[in-house]
PDB file of C-alpha atoms and ligand atoms in Angstrom:
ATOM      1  CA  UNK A 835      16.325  12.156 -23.751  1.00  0.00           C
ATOM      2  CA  UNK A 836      14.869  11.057 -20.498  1.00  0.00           C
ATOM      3  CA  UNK A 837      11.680  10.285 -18.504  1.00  0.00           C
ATOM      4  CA  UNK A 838      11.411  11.845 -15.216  1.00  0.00           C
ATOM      5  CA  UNK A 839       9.028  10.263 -12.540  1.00  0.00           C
ATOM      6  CA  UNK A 840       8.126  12.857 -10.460  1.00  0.00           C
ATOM      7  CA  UNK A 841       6.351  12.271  -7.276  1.00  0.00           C
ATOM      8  CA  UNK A 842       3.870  15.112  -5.840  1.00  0.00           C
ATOM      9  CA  UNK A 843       2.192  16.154  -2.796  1.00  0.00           C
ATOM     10  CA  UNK A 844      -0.708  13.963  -1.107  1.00  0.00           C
ATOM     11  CA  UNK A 845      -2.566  16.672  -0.042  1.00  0.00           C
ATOM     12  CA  UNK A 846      -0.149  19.311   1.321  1.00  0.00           C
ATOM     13  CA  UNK A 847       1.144  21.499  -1.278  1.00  0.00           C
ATOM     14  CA  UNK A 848       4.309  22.512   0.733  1.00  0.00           C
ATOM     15  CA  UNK A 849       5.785  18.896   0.609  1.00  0.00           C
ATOM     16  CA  UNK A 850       6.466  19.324  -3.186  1.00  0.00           C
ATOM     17  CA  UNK A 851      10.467  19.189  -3.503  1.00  0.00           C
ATOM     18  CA  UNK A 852      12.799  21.646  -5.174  1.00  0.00           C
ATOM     19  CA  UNK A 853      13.664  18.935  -7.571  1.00  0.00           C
ATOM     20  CA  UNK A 854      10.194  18.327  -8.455  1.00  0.00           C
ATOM     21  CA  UNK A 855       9.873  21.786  -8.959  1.00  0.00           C
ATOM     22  CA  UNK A 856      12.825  22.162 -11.122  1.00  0.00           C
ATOM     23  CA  UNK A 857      12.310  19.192 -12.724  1.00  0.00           C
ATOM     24  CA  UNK A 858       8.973  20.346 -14.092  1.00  0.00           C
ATOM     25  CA  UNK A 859       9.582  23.546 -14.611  1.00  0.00           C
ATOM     26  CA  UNK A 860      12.652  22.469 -17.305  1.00  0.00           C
ATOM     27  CA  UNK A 861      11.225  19.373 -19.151  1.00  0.00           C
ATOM     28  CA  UNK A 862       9.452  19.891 -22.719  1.00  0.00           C
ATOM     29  CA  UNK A 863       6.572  18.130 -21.627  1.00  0.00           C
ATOM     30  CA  UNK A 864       4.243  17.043 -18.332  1.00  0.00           C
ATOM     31  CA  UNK A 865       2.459  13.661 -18.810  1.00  0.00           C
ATOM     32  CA  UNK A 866      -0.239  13.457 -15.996  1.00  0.00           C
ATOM     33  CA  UNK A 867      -2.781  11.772 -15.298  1.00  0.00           C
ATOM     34  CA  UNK A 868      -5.116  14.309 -14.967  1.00  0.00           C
ATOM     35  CA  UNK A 869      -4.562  17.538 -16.449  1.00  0.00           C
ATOM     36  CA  UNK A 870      -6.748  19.523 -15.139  1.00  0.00           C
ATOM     37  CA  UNK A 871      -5.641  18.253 -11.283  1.00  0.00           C
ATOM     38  CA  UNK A 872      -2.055  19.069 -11.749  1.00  0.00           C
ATOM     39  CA  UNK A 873      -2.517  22.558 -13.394  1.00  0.00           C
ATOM     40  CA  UNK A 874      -3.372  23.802 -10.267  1.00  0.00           C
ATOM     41  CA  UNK A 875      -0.758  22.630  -8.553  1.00  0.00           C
ATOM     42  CA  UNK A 876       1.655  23.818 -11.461  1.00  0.00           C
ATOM     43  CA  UNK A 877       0.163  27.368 -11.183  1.00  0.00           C
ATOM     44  CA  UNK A 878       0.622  27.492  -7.478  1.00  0.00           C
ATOM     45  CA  UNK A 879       4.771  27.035  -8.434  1.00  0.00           C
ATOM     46  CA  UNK A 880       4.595  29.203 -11.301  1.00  0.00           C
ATOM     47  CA  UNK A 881       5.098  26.361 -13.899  1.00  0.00           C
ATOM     48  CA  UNK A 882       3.886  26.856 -17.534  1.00  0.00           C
ATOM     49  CA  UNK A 883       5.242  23.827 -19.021  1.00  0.00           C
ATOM     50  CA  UNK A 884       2.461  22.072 -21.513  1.00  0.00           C
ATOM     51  CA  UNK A 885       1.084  19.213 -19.760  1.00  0.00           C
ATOM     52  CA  UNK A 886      -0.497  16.020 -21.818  1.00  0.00           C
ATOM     53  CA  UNK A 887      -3.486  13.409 -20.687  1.00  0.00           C
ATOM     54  CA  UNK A 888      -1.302  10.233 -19.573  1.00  0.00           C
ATOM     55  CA  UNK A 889      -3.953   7.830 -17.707  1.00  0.00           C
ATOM     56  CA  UNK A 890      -4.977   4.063 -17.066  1.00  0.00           C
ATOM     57  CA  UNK A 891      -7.494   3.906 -20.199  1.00  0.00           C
ATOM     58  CA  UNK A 892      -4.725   5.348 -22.606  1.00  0.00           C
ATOM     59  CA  UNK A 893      -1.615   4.311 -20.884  1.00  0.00           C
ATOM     60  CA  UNK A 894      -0.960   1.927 -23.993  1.00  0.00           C
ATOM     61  CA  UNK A 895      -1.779   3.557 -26.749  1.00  0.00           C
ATOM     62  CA  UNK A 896      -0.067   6.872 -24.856  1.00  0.00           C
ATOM     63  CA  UNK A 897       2.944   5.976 -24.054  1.00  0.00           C
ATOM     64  CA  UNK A 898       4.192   5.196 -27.922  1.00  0.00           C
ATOM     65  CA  UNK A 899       3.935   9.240 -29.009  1.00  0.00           C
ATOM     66  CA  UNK A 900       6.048  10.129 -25.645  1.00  0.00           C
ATOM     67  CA  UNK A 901       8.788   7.375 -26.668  1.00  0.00           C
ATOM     68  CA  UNK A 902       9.062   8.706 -30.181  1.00  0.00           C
ATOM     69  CA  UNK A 903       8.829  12.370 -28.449  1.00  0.00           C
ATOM     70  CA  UNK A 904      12.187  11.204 -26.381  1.00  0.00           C
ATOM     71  CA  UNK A 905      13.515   9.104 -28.969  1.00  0.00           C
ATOM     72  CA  UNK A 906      13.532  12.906 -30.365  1.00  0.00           C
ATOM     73  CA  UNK A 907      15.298  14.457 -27.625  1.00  0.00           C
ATOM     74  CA  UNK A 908      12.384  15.511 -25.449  1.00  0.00           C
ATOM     75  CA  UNK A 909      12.688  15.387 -21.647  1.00  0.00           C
ATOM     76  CA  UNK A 910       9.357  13.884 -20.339  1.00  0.00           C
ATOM     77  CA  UNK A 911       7.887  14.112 -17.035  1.00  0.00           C
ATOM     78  CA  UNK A 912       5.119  11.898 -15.830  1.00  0.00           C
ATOM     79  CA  UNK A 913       3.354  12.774 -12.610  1.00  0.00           C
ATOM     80  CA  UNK A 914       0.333  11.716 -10.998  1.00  0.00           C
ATOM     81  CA  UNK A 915      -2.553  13.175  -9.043  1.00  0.00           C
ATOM     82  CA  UNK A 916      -1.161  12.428  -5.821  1.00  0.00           C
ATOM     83  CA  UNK A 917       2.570  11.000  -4.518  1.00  0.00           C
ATOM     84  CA  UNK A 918       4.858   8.326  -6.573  1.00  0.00           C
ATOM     85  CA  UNK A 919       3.622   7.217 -10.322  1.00  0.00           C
ATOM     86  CA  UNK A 920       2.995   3.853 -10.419  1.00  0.00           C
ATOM     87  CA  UNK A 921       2.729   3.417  -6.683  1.00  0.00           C
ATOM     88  CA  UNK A 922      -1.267   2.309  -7.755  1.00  0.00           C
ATOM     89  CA  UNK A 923      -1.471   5.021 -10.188  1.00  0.00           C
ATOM     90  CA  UNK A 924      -0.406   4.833 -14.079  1.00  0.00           C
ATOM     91  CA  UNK A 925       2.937   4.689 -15.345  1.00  0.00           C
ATOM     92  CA  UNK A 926       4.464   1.320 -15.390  1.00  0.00           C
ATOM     93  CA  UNK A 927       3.655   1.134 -19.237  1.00  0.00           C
ATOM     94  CA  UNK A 928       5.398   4.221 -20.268  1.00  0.00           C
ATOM     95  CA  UNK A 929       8.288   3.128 -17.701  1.00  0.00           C
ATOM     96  CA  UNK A 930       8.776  -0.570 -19.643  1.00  0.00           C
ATOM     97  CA  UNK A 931       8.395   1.196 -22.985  1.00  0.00           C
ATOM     98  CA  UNK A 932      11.154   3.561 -22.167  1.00  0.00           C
ATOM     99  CA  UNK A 933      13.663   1.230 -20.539  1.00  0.00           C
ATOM    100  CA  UNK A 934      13.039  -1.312 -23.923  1.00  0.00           C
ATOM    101  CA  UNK A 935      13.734   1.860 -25.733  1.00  0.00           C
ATOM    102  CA  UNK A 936      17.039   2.819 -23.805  1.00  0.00           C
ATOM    103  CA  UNK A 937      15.652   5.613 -22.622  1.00  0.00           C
ATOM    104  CA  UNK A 938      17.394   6.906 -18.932  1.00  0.00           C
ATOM    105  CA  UNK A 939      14.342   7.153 -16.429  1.00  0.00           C
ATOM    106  CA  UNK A 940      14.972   9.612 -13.570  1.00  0.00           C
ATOM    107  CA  UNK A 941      13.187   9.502 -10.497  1.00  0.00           C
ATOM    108  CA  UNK A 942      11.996  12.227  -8.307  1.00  0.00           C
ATOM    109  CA  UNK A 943      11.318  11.032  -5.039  1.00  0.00           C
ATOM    110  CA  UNK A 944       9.264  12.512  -2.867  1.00  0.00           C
ATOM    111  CA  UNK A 945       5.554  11.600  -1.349  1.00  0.00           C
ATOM    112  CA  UNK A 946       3.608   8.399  -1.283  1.00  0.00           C
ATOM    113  CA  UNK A 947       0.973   7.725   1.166  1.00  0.00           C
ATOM    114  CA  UNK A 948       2.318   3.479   1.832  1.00  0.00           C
ATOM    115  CA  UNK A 949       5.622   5.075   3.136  1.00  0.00           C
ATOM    116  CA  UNK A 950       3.827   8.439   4.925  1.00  0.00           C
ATOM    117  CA  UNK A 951       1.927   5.625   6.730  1.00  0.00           C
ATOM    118  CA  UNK A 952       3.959   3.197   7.632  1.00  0.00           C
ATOM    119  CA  UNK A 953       6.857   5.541   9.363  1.00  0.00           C
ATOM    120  CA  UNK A 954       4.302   7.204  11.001  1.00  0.00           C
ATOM    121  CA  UNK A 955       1.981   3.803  12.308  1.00  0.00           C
ATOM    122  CA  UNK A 956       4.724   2.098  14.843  1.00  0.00           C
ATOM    123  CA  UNK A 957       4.285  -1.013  13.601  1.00  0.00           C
ATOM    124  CA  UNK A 958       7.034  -2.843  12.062  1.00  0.00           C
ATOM    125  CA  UNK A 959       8.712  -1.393   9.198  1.00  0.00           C
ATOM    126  CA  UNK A 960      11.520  -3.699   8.829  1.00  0.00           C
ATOM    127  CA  UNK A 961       9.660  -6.008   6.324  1.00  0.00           C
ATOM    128  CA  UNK A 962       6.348  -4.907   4.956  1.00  0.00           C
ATOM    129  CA  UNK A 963       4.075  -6.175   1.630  1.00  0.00           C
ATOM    130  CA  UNK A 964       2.363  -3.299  -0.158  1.00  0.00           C
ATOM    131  CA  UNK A 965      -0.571  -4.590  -0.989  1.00  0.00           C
ATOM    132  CA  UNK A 966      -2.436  -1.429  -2.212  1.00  0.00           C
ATOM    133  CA  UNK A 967      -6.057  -1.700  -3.287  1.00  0.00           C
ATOM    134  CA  UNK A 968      -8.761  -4.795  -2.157  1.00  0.00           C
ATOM    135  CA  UNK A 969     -11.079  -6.198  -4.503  1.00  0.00           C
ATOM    136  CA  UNK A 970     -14.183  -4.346  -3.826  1.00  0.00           C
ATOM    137  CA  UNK A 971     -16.119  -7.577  -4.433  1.00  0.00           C
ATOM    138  CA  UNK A 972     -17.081  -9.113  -0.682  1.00  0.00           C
ATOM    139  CA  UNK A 973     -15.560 -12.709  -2.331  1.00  0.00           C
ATOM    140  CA  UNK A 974     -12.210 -11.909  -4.475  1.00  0.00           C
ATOM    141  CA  UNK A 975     -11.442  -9.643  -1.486  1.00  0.00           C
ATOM    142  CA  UNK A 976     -11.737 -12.350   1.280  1.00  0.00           C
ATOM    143  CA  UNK A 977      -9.730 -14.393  -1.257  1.00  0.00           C
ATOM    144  CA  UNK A 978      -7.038 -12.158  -1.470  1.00  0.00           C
ATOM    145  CA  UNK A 979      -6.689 -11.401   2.106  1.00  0.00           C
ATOM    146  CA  UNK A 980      -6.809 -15.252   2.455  1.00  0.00           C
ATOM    147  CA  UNK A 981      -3.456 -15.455   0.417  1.00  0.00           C
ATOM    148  CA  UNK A 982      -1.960 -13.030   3.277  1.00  0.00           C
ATOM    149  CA  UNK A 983      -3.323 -14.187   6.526  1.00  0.00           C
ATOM    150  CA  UNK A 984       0.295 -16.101   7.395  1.00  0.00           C
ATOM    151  CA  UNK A 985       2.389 -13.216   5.872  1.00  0.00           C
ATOM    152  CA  UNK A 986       4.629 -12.309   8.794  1.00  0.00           C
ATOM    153  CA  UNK A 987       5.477  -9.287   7.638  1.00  0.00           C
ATOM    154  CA  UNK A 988       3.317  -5.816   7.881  1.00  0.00           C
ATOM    155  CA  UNK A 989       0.369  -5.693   5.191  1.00  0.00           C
ATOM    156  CA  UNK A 990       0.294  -2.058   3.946  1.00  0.00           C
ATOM    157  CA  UNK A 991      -3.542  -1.483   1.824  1.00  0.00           C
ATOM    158  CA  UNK A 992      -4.735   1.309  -0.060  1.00  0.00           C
ATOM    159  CA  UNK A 993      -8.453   2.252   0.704  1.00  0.00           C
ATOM    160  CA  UNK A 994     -11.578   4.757  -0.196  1.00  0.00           C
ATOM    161  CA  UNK A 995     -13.800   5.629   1.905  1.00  0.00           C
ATOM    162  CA  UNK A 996     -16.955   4.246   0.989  1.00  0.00           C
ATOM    163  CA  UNK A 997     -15.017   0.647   1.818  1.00  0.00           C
ATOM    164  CA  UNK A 998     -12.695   1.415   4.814  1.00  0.00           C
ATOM    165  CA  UNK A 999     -15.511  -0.675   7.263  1.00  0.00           C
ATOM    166  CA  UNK A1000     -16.345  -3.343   4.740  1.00  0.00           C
ATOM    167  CA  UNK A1001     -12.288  -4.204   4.283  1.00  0.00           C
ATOM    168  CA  UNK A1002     -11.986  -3.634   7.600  1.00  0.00           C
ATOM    169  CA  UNK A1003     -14.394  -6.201   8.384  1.00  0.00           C
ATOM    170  CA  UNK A1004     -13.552  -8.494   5.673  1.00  0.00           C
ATOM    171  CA  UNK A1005      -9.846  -8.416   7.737  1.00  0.00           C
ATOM    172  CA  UNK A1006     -10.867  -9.083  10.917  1.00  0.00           C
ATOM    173  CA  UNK A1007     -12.818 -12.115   9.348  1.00  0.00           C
ATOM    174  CA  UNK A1008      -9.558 -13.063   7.473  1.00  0.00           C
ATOM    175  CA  UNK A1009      -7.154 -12.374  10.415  1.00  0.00           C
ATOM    176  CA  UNK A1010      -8.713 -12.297  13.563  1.00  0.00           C
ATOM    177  CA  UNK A1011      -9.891  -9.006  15.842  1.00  0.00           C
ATOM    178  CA  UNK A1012      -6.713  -8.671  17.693  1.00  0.00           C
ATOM    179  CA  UNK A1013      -4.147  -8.052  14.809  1.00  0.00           C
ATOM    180  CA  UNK A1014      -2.335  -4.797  15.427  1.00  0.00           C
ATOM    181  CA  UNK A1015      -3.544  -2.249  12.637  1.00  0.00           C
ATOM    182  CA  UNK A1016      -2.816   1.348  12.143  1.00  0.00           C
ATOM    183  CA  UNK A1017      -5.268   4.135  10.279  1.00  0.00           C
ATOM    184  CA  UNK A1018      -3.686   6.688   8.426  1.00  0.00           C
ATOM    185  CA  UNK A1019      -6.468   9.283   6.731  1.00  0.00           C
ATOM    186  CA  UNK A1020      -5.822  12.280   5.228  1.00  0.00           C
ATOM    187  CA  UNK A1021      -2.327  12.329   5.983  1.00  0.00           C
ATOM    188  CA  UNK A1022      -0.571  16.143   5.472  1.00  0.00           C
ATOM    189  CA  UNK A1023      -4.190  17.825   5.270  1.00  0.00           C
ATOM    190  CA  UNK A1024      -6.183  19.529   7.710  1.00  0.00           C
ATOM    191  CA  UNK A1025      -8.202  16.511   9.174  1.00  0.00           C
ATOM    192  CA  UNK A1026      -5.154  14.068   9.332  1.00  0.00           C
ATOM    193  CA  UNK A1027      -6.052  11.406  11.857  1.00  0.00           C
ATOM    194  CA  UNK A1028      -3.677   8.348  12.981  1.00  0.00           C
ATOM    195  CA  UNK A1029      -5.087   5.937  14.946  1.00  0.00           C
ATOM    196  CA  UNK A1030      -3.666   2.411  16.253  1.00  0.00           C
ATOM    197  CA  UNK A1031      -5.293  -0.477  17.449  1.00  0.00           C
ATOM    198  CA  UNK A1032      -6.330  -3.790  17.180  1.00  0.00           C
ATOM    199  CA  UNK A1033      -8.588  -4.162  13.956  1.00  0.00           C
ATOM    200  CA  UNK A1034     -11.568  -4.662  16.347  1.00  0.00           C
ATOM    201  CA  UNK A1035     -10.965  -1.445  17.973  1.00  0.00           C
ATOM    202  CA  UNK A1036     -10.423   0.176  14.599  1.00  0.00           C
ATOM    203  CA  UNK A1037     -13.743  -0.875  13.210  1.00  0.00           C
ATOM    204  CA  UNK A1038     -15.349   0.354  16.379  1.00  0.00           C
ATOM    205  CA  UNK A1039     -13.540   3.252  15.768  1.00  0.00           C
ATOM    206  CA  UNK A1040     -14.975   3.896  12.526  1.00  0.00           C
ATOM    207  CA  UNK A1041     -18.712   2.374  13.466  1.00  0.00           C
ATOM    208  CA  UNK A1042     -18.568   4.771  15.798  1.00  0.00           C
ATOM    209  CA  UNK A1043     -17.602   8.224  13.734  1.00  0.00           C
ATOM    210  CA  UNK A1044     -14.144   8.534  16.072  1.00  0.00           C
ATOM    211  CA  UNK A1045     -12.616   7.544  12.696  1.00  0.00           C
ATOM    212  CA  UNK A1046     -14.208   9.888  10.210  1.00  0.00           C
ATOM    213  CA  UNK A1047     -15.310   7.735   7.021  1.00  0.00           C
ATOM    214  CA  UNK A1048     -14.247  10.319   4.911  1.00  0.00           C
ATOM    215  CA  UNK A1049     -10.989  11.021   2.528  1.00  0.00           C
ATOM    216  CA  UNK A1050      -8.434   8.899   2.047  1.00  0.00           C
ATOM    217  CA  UNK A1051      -7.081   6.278   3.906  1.00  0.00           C
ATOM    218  CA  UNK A1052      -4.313   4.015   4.305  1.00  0.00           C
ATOM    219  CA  UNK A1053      -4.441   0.545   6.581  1.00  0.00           C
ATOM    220  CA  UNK A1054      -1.416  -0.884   8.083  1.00  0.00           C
ATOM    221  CA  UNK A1055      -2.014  -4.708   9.835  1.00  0.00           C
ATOM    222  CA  UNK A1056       0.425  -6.374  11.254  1.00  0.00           C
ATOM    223  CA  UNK A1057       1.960  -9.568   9.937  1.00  0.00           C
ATOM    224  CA  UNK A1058       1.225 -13.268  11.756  1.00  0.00           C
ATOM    225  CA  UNK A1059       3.692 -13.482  14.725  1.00  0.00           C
ATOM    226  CA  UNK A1060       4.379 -15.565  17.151  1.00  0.00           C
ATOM    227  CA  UNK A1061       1.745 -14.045  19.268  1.00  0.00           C
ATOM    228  CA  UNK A1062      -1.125 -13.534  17.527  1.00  0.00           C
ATOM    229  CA  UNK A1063      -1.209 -17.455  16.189  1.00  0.00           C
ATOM    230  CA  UNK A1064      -4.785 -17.744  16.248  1.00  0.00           C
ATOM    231  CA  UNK A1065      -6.871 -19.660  19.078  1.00  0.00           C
ATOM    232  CA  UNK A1066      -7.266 -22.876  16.210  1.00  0.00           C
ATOM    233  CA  UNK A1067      -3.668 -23.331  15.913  1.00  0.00           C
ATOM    234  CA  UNK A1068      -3.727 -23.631  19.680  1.00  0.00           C
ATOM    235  CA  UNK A1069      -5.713 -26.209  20.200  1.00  0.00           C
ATOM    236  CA  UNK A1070      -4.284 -28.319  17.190  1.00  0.00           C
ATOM    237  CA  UNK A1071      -0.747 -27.874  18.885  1.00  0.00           C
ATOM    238  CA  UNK A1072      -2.031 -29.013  22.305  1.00  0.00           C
ATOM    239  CA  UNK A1073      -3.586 -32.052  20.568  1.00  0.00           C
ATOM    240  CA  UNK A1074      -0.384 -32.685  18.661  1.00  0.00           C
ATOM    241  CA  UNK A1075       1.576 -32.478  22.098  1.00  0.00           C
ATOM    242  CA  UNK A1076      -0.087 -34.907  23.744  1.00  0.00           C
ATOM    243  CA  UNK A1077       1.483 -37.478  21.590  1.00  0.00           C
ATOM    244  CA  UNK A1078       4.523 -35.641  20.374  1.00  0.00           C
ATOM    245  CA  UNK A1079       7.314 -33.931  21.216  1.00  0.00           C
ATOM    246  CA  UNK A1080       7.510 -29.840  20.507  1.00  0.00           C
ATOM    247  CA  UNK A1081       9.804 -29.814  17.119  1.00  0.00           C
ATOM    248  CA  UNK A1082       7.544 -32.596  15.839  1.00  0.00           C
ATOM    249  CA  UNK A1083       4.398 -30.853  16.746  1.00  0.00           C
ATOM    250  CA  UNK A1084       5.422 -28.310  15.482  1.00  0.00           C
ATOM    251  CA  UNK A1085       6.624 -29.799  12.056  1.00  0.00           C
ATOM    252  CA  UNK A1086       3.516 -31.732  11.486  1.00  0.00           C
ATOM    253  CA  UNK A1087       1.117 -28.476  12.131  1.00  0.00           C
ATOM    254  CA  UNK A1088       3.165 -26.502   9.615  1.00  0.00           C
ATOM    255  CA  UNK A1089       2.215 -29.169   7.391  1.00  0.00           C
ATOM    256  CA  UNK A1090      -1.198 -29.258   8.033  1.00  0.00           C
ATOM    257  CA  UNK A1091      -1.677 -25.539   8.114  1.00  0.00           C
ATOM    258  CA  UNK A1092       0.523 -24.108   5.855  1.00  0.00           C
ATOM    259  CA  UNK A1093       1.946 -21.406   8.602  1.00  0.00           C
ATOM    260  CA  UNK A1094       5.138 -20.961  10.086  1.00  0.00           C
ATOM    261  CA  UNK A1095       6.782 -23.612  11.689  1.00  0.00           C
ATOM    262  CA  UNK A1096       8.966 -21.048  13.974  1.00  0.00           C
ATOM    263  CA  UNK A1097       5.952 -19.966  15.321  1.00  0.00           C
ATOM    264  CA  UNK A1098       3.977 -23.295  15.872  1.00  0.00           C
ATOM    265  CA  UNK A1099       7.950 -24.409  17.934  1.00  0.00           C
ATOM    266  CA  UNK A1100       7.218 -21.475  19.653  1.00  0.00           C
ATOM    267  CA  UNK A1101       3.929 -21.703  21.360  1.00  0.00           C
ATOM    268  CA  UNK A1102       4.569 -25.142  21.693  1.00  0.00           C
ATOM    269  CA  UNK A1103       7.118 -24.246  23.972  1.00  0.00           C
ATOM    270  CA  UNK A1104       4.955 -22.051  25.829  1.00  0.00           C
ATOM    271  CA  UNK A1105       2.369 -24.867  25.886  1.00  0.00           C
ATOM    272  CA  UNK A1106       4.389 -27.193  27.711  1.00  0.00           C
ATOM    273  CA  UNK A1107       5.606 -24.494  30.335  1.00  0.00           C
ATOM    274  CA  UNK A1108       2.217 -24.022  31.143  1.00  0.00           C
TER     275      UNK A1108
HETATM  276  N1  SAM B1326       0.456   7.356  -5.940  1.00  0.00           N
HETATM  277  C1  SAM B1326      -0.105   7.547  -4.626  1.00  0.00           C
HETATM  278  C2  SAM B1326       0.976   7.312  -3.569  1.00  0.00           C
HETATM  279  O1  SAM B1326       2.158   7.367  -3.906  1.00  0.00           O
HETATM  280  O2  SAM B1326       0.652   7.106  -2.413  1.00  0.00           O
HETATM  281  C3  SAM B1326      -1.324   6.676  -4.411  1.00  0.00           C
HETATM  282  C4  SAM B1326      -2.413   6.907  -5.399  1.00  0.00           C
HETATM  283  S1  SAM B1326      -3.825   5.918  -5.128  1.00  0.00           S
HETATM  284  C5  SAM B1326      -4.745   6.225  -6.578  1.00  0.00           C
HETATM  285  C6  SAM B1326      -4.745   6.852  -3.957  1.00  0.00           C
HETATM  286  C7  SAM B1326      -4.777   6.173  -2.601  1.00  0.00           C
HETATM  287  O3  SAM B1326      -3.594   6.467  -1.876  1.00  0.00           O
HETATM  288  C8  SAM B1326      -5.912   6.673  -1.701  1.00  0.00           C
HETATM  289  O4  SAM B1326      -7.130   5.988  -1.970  1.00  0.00           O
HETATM  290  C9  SAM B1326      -5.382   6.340  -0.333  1.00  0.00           C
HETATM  291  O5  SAM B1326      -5.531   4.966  -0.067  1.00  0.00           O
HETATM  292  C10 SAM B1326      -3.890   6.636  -0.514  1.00  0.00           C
HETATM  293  N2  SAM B1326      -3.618   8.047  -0.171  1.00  0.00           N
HETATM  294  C11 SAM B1326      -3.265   9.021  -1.011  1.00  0.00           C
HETATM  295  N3  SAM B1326      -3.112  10.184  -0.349  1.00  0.00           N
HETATM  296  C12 SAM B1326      -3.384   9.924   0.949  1.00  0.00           C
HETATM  297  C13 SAM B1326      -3.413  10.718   2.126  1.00  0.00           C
HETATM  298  N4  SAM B1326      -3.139  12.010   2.077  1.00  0.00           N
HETATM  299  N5  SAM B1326      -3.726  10.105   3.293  1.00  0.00           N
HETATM  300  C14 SAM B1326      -4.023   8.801   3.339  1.00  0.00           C
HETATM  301  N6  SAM B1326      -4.018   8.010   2.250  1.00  0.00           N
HETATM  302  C15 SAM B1326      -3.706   8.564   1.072  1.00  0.00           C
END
């Protein structure tokens, strides 16, 4: 009695795992989230085990008749369309139900596009915030990217195609042109295209064709550092130094801006030297 969350390829059929294939090959049952997706990349390893629908409009009322299935002694497998269930694909239902149930859930690791993108990007990878998908509206996007503008750590997002230059835009509103970004599209498949940058050059990138609008695509930015402390913040610390000294210029801007004191010290410091 287990659930196994099996992660899949994200395009190339070769990075499937032993495991995986094992894994799928033994269990009673396949939950995915689309059936017809996965059975052809069950056929290509030979796997005839029955697969079930298991997707965001009947994760609730589908995850109940797996449970019980388990509860029976069934080994379940959930898998997605593409990489790690529940990395913004369904699953986290049927994972809660089966922990509350004492059910043993296995992972499978293997794929998922966040971590594809971030060893390949060169930015920093110490610390990062997966984000996933925007809003697509122009307003709850903004507002969300809002939340993240002083995050100092790297922002990894989620995005289709038909949106890459409107979130791109909507970031360099948010954050400012010169925040380091990466591009990761159609990573593992034929047209697989990295491309680093600041998030102006990205968008001219993409305005431009040089980044193809087409597939899928992951954006990396980097977090707020001590360097890319917008022009504003600048000014207000200059003004602040004129009557203060550095730690308490830098103190009273955190306050009135909400962002990291650390960095505020810092260019402070640089302020004076100059
Ligand atoms: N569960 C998947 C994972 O582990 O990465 C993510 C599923 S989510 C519905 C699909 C999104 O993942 C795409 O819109 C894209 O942002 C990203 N993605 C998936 N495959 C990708 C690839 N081969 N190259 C770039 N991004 C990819």
């Amino acid at each position: 009695m287990s659930l196994y969350v099996v992660a899949t390829p994200i395009g190339n059929l070769l990075d499937m795992t032993q495991r995986a294939i094992q894994v799928l090959a033994d269990v009673d049952v396949i939950a995915a989230e689309d059936t017809r997706h996965s059975k052809s990349l069950l056929k290509h390893y030979g796997i005839s085990t029955p697969l079930i629908a298991f997707h965001d409009h009947n994760e609730r009322t589908g995850s109940q008749p797996l449970i019980a299935r388990m509860l029976k002694g069934d080994q379940v497998a959930l898998i997605s369309d593409a990489g790690t269930p529940l990395i913004s694909d369904p699953g986290y239902q049927l994972v809660r139900d089966a922990h509350a149930a004492a059910i043993q859930v296995i992972p499978i690791p293997g794929p998922t596009a966040m971590a594809a993108a971030l060893s390949a990007s060169g930015l920093a990878t110490d610390s990062f915030l997966f984000v996933g998908f925007l809003p697509s509206k122009l307003s709850a996007r903004v507002a969300k990217l809002q939340t993240l503008r002083y995050y100092p750590f790297s922002l990894v997002f989620y995005e289709a195609p038909h949106r890459i230059d409107k979130s791109v835009s909507s970031m360099i509103d948010v954050f400012g042109g010169q925040r380091k970004a990466c591009i990761a599209r159609e990573m593992t498949k034929t047209f697989e295209q990295i491309v680093n940058g600041t998030l102006d050059e990205l968008l001219a990138g993409l305005l431009s064709r040089e980044i193809v609008s087409k597939g899928e695509f992951v954006v990396i930015v980097s977090g707020v550092t001590d360097n890319n402390v917008e022009f504003d913040d600048r000014t207000l610390l200059t003004h602040l130094l004129a009557e203060l000294p550095p730690s308490k210029a830098a103190a009273l801007a955190h306050k009135l801006t909400g962002k990291p004191k650390k960095a505020f010290y810092e260019l402070a410091l640089v302020i004076k030297d100059e």
